[in-house]
Short mmCIF file of C-alpha atoms in Angstrom, two decimals:
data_model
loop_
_atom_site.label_atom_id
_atom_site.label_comp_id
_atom_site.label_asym_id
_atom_site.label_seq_id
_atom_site.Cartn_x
_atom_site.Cartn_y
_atom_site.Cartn_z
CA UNK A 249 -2.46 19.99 1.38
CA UNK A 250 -5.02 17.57 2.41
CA UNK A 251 -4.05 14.00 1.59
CA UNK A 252 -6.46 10.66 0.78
CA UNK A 253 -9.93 11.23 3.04
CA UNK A 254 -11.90 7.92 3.42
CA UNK A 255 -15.04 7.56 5.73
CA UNK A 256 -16.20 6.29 7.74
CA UNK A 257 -13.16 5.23 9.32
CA UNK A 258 -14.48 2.66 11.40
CA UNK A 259 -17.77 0.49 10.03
CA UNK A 260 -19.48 -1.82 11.91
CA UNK A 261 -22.52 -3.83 10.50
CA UNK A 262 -24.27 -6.98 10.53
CA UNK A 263 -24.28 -9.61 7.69
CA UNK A 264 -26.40 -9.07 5.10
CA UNK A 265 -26.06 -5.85 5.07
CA UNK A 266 -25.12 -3.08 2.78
CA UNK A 267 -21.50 -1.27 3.12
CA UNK A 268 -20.49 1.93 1.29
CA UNK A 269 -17.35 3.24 1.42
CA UNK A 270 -15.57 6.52 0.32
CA UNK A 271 -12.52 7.92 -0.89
CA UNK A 272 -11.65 11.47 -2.03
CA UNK A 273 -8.40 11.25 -3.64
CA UNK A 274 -5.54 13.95 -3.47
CA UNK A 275 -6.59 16.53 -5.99
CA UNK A 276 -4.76 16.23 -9.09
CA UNK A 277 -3.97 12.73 -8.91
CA UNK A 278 -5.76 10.79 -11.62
CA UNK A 279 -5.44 7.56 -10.70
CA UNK A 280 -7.28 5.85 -7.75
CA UNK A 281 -6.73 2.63 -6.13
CA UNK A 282 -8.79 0.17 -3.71
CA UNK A 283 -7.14 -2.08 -1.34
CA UNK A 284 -7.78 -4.91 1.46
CA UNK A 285 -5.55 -5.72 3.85
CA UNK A 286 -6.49 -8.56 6.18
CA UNK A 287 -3.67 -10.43 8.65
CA UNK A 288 -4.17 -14.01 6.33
CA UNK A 289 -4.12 -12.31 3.11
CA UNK A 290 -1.73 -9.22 3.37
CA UNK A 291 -2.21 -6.16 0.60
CA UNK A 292 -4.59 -6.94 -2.05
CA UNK A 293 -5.02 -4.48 -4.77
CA UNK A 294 -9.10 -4.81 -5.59
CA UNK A 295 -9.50 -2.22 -8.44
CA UNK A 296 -8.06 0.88 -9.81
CA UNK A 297 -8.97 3.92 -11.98
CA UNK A 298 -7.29 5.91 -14.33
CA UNK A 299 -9.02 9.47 -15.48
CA UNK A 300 -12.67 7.89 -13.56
CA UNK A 301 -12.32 4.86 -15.64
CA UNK A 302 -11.97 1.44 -14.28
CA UNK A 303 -8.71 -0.25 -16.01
CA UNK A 304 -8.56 -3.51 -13.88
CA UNK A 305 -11.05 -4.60 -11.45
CA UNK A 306 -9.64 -8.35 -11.16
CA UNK A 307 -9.06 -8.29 -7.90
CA UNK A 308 -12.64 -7.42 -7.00
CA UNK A 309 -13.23 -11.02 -5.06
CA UNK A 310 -17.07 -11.50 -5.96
CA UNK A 311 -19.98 -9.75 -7.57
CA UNK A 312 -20.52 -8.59 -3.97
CA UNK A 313 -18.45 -6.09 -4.57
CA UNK A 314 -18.54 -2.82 -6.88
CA UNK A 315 -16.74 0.75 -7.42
CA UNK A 316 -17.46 4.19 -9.20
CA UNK A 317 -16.12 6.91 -9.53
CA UNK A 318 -18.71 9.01 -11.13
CA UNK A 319 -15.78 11.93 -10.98
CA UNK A 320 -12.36 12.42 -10.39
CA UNK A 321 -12.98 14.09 -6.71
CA UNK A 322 -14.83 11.21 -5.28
CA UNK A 323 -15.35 7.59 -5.38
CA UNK A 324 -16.83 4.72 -3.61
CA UNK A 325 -16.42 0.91 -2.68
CA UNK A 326 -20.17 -0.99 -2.10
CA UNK A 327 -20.22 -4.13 -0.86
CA UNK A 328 -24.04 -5.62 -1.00
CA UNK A 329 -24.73 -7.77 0.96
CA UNK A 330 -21.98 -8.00 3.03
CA UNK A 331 -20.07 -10.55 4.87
CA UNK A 332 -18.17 -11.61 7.62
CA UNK A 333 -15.01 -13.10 6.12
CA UNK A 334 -15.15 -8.99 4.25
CA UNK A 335 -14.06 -8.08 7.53
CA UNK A 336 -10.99 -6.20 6.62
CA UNK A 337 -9.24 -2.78 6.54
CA UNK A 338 -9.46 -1.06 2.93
CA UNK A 339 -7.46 1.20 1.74
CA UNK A 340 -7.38 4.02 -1.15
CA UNK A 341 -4.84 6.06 -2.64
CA UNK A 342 -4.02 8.11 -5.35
CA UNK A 343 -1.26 8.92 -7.45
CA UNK A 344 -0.82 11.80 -10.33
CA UNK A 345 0.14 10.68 -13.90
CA UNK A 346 3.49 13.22 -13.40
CA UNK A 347 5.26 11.50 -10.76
CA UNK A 348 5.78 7.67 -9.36
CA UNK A 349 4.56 6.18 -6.09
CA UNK A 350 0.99 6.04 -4.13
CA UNK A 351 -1.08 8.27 -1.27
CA UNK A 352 -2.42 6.08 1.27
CA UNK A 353 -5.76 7.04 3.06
CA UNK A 354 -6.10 6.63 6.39
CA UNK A 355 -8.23 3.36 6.06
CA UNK A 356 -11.43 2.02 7.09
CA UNK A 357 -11.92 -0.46 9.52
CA UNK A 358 -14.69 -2.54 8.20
CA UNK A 359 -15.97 -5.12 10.67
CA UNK A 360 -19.00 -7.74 9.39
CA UNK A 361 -20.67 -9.47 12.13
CA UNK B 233 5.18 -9.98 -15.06
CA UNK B 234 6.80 -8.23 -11.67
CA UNK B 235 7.41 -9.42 -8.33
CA UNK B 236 8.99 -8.45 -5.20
CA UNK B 237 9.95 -10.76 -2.37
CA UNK B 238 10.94 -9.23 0.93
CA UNK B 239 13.04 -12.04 3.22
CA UNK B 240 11.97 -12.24 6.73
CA UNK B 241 8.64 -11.21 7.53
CA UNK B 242 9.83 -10.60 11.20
CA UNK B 243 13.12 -8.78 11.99
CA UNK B 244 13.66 -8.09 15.43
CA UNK B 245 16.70 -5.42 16.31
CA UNK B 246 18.18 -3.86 19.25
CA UNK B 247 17.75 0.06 19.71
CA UNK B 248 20.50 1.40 18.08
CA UNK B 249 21.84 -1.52 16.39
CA UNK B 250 21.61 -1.44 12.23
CA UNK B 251 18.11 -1.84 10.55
CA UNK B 252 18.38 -3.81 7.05
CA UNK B 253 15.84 -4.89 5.86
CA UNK B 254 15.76 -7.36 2.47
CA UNK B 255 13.86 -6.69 -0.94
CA UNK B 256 14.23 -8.35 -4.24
CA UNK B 257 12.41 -7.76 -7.22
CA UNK B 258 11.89 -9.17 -10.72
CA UNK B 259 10.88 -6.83 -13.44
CA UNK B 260 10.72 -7.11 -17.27
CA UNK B 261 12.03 -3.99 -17.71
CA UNK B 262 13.35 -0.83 -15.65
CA UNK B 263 11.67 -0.83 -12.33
CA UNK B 264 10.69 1.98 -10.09
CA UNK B 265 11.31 0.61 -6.60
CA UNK B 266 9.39 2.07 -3.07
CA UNK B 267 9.63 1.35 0.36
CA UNK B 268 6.73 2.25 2.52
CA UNK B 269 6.12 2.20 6.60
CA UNK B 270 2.95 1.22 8.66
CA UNK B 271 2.58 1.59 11.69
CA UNK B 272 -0.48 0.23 14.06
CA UNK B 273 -3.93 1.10 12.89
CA UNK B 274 -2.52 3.64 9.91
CA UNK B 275 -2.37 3.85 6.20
CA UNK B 276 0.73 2.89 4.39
CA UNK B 277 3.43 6.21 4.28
CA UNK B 278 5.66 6.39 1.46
CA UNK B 279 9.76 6.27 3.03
CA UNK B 280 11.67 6.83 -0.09
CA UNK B 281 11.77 5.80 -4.15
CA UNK B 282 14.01 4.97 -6.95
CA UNK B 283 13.27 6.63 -10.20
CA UNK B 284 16.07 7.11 -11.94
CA UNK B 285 19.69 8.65 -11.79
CA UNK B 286 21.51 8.10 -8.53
CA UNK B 287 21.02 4.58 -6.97
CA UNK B 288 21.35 5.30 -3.10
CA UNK B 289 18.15 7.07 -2.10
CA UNK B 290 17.66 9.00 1.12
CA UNK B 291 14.07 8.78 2.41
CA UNK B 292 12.77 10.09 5.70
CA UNK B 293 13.58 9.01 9.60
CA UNK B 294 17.24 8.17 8.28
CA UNK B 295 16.38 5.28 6.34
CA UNK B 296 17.79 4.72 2.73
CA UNK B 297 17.79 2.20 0.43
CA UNK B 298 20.54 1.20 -2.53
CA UNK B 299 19.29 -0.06 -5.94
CA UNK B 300 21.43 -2.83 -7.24
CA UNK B 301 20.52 -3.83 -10.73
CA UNK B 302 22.76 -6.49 -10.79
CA UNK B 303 21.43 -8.15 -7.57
CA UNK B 304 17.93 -6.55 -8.17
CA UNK B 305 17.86 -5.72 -4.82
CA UNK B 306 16.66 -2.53 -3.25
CA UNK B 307 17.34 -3.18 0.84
CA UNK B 308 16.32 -0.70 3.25
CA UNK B 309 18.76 0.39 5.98
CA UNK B 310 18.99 2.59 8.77
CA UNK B 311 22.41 3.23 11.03
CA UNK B 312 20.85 2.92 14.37
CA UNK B 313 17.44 1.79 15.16
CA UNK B 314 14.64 3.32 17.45
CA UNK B 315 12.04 2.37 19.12
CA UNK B 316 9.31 4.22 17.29
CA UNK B 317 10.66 2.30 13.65
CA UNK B 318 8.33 -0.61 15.25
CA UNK B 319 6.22 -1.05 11.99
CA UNK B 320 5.73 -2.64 9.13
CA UNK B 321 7.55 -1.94 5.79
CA UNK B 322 6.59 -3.17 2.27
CA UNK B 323 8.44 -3.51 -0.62
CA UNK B 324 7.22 -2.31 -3.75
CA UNK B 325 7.96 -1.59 -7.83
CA UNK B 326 5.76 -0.56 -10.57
CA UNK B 327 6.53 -0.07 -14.54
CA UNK B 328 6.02 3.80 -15.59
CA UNK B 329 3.29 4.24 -17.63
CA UNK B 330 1.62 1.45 -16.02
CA UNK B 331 -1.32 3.66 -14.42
CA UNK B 332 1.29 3.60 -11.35
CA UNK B 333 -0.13 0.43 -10.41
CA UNK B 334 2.26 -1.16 -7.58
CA UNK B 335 3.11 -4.69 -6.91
CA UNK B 336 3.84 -5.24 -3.16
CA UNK B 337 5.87 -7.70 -0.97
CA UNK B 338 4.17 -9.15 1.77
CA UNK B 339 5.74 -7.12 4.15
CA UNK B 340 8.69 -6.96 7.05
CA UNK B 341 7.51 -6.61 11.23
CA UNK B 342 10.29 -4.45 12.49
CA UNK B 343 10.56 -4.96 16.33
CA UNK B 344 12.98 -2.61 18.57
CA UNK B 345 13.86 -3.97 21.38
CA UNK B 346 16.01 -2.21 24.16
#
């Protein structure tokens, strides 16, 4: 079985700009979660989902940043515009309501110049 | 509220020497405990969990882990280290029926050396 897709896996871009990233979660799994990982600030959990609906988003840092997920194949993390200190790898992953524990994705390598 | 606090955030064994590494946890009620592995430039793999029913867990590459309510501890050990456990390795719990939403230590740098 396929596990957590993201792309891109590696993103460069230049401040100002607009970032999208994507996640297809492990099919099943109804709950979806974004995460940052930088090497001052560790594993921070920005938002997650539960059945396509966002259930706590406090971690989102700034109105810079915003998720969907229009459906329970597919969602996205936007950051507009974008940053250098957002340079950071994020992370999804999934989980099914049946079972404990998280899928990790892969990870994108977002780099903000 | 929960919390997990993993001592040492740099552990540095020789190959084939023991592995432990330390994770404590406060939780309001009965936790489910994780340990997961990253190595360089990867996601975070899932090693082994604690549910419920029989307290020493076997996960994969040899590692297990003990859940000790009375210490609420959940260290993760390994008989003889190798070189490719270099990684990192979080602690983590979560309430069920919580959305699965994890809280995670700030992690433990394994280093084999020879």
């Amino acid at each position: 079985d396929a596990g957590v897709i993201q792309s891109p896996r590696h993103e460069v871009t230049e401040m100002g700009q607009e970032v999208t990233l994507r996640c297809k979660p492990i099919s099943g799994h109804n709950s979806l979660f974004w995460y940052r990982q930088t090497m001052m600030r560790g594993l921070e959990l920005l938002i997650y989902f539960n059945n396509n609906v966002p259930i706590d988003d406090s971690g989102m840092p700034e109105d810079r940043f915003s998720a969907k997920m229009p459906n329970a194949s597919f969602s996205t993390l936007k950051i507009q515009p974008s940053e250098p200190r957002d340079s950071a790898v994020y992370f999804c992953a999934s989980s099914s309501g049946t079972a404990p524990g998280q899928f990790f994705g892969p990870g994108t390598r977002l780099t903000v110049l | 509220a929960q919390s997990v606090t993993q001592l040492g955030s740099h552990v540095s064994v020789s190959e084939g020497a023991l592995v432990l590494l330390r994770c404590n946890y406060s939780s309001s009620v009965p936790p489910y405990l994780f340990w997961y592995v990253q190595y360089p430039n990867q996601g975070l793999q899932l090693l082994l969990k604690y549910t419920t029913g029989a307290t020493l867990v076997k996960g994969i590459n040899g590692f297990e882990a003990e859940f000790k309510k009375s210490e609420t501890s959940f260290h993760l050990t390994k008989p003889s280290a190798h070189m490719s456990d270099a990684a990192e390795y979080f602690c983590a719990v979560s309430e069920w029926g919580g959305g699965n939403k994890l809280t995670f230590g700030t992690g433990t740098q394994l280093k084999v050396e020879l």
